[in-house]
Short mmCIF file of C-alpha atoms in Angstrom, two decimals:
data_model
loop_
_atom_site.label_atom_id
_atom_site.label_comp_id
_atom_site.label_asym_id
_atom_site.label_seq_id
_atom_site.Cartn_x
_atom_site.Cartn_y
_atom_site.Cartn_z
CA UNK T 11 92.97 136.50 83.51
CA UNK T 12 94.20 133.18 83.26
CA UNK T 13 91.75 130.18 83.14
CA UNK T 14 93.32 126.97 83.80
CA UNK T 15 91.24 123.36 83.67
CA UNK T 16 93.23 120.01 84.61
CA UNK T 17 92.45 116.79 83.27
CA UNK T 18 93.82 113.07 83.14
CA UNK T 19 93.29 112.26 86.61
CA UNK T 20 91.86 108.70 87.85
CA UNK T 21 92.28 105.45 89.57
CA UNK T 22 95.45 103.74 89.09
CA UNK T 23 97.37 100.83 91.01
CA UNK T 24 100.48 101.43 92.85
CA UNK T 25 103.44 101.38 90.68
CA UNK T 26 101.61 102.50 87.63
CA UNK T 27 101.73 105.88 85.65
CA UNK T 28 99.40 109.00 85.10
CA UNK T 29 99.61 112.13 82.84
CA UNK T 30 97.92 114.96 84.21
CA UNK T 31 97.49 118.02 81.54
CA UNK T 32 96.69 121.69 82.39
CA UNK T 33 94.88 123.65 79.34
CA UNK T 34 95.02 127.56 79.90
CA UNK T 35 93.43 130.11 78.15
CA UNK T 36 93.14 133.98 78.48
CA UNK T 37 96.47 136.07 78.74
CA UNK T 38 99.89 134.75 77.14
CA UNK T 39 100.56 131.52 78.88
CA UNK T 40 104.23 131.72 78.05
CA UNK T 41 104.85 134.46 80.59
CA UNK T 42 103.89 132.45 83.82
CA UNK T 43 105.70 130.12 86.07
CA UNK T 44 103.38 126.84 85.93
CA UNK T 45 103.24 124.83 88.95
CA UNK T 46 101.55 121.52 89.90
CA UNK T 47 100.49 121.19 94.17
CA UNK T 48 98.12 118.44 95.55
CA UNK T 49 96.27 118.38 98.71
CA UNK T 50 95.08 115.12 100.25
CA UNK T 51 91.68 114.96 102.55
CA UNK T 52 93.06 116.78 105.75
CA UNK T 53 96.11 117.79 105.06
CA UNK T 54 97.26 121.01 103.55
CA UNK T 55 98.08 121.94 100.02
CA UNK T 56 101.45 121.26 98.97
CA UNK T 57 103.76 121.53 95.96
CA UNK T 58 104.92 119.18 93.74
CA UNK T 59 106.46 120.60 90.60
CA UNK T 60 107.13 123.96 88.77
CA UNK T 61 108.65 125.06 85.51
CA UNK T 62 109.65 128.18 84.19
CA UNK T 63 108.44 130.46 81.62
CA UNK T 64 110.79 129.35 79.07
CA UNK T 65 110.37 125.57 80.06
CA UNK T 66 114.03 125.38 80.97
CA UNK T 67 113.89 125.01 84.61
CA UNK T 68 112.23 123.31 87.01
CA UNK T 69 111.68 122.02 90.46
CA UNK T 70 110.41 119.25 92.31
CA UNK T 71 109.44 118.30 95.80
CA UNK T 72 111.81 115.58 97.38
CA UNK T 73 108.68 113.68 97.69
CA UNK T 74 108.49 113.24 93.86
CA UNK T 75 111.83 113.68 92.95
CA UNK T 76 112.76 111.35 90.24
CA UNK T 77 109.18 109.83 89.62
CA UNK T 78 107.07 112.74 88.24
CA UNK T 79 108.13 115.15 85.07
CA UNK T 80 106.88 118.81 84.38
CA UNK T 81 106.84 119.84 81.13
CA UNK T 82 104.96 122.60 78.95
CA UNK T 83 103.91 122.97 75.36
CA UNK T 84 103.37 126.69 74.38
CA UNK T 85 102.37 126.25 71.52
CA UNK T 86 99.35 124.09 72.87
CA UNK T 87 99.12 126.70 76.26
CA UNK T 88 99.46 123.54 77.81
CA UNK T 89 101.36 122.29 81.13
CA UNK T 90 101.50 118.06 81.61
CA UNK T 91 103.02 116.31 84.71
CA UNK T 92 104.02 112.65 84.08
CA UNK T 93 103.55 110.47 86.96
CA UNK T 94 105.51 107.22 87.24
CA UNK T 95 106.12 104.51 89.98
CA UNK T 96 102.95 105.83 91.79
CA UNK T 97 102.72 105.43 95.44
CA UNK T 98 99.38 105.08 97.71
CA UNK T 99 100.73 108.00 99.54
CA UNK T 100 100.55 110.35 96.01
CA UNK T 101 96.55 110.29 96.23
CA UNK T 102 95.20 113.48 96.23
CA UNK T 103 93.53 116.37 94.51
CA UNK T 104 96.06 118.04 91.72
CA UNK T 105 95.62 121.67 91.38
CA UNK T 106 97.77 123.64 88.59
CA UNK T 107 98.45 126.96 88.89
CA UNK T 108 100.06 130.13 87.16
CA UNK T 109 102.47 132.71 88.83
CA UNK T 110 103.23 136.30 86.66
CA UNK T 111 105.81 137.12 89.16
CA UNK T 112 107.18 134.34 91.62
CA UNK T 113 110.96 133.73 91.35
CA UNK T 114 112.32 130.41 91.57
CA UNK T 115 113.27 130.63 95.13
CA UNK T 116 109.34 130.72 95.78
CA UNK T 117 107.91 128.56 93.32
CA UNK T 118 106.90 126.16 96.12
CA UNK T 119 104.76 128.77 97.97
CA UNK T 120 100.90 128.47 97.00
CA UNK T 121 100.54 131.90 97.59
CA UNK T 122 103.35 132.93 95.02
CA UNK T 123 100.34 131.72 92.63
CA UNK T 124 97.82 133.99 91.04
CA UNK T 125 95.12 131.58 89.23
CA UNK T 126 94.49 127.80 89.89
CA UNK T 127 92.44 125.26 88.04
CA UNK T 128 89.70 123.41 90.06
CA UNK T 129 91.60 120.14 90.23
CA UNK T 130 91.56 116.80 89.48
CA UNK T 131 91.50 113.37 91.74
CA UNK T 132 94.19 110.86 91.42
CA UNK T 133 93.77 107.99 93.40
CA UNK T 134 96.17 105.20 94.06
CA UNK T 135 95.48 101.74 95.10
CA UNK T 136 97.81 99.78 97.14
#
């Protein structure tokens, strides 16, 4: 069992930055692919970014590529999402997720993740 707790959300103006954190506890954190997803009101949950268990591989949704950076600190059992140049359309609840078995080609699929955090709200004002 892995417990995930997100933090760092809030209200920011367009063009600003936020850094989300996801603290993991329970089973060995380093053995999991970690992903960030988001869900806006009335929309389906969508993939944002993911990082492999070594931290050496990352993937991003096209909509955030070049603006968001995912990273992990295994010593702290924490994964981060640095969000820069935020846009109004980035407004959503952001969820952290952990996958034990997803291979890279499926990192963007929510069903491949075994554990989810409770989410943190990010609101970008235009």
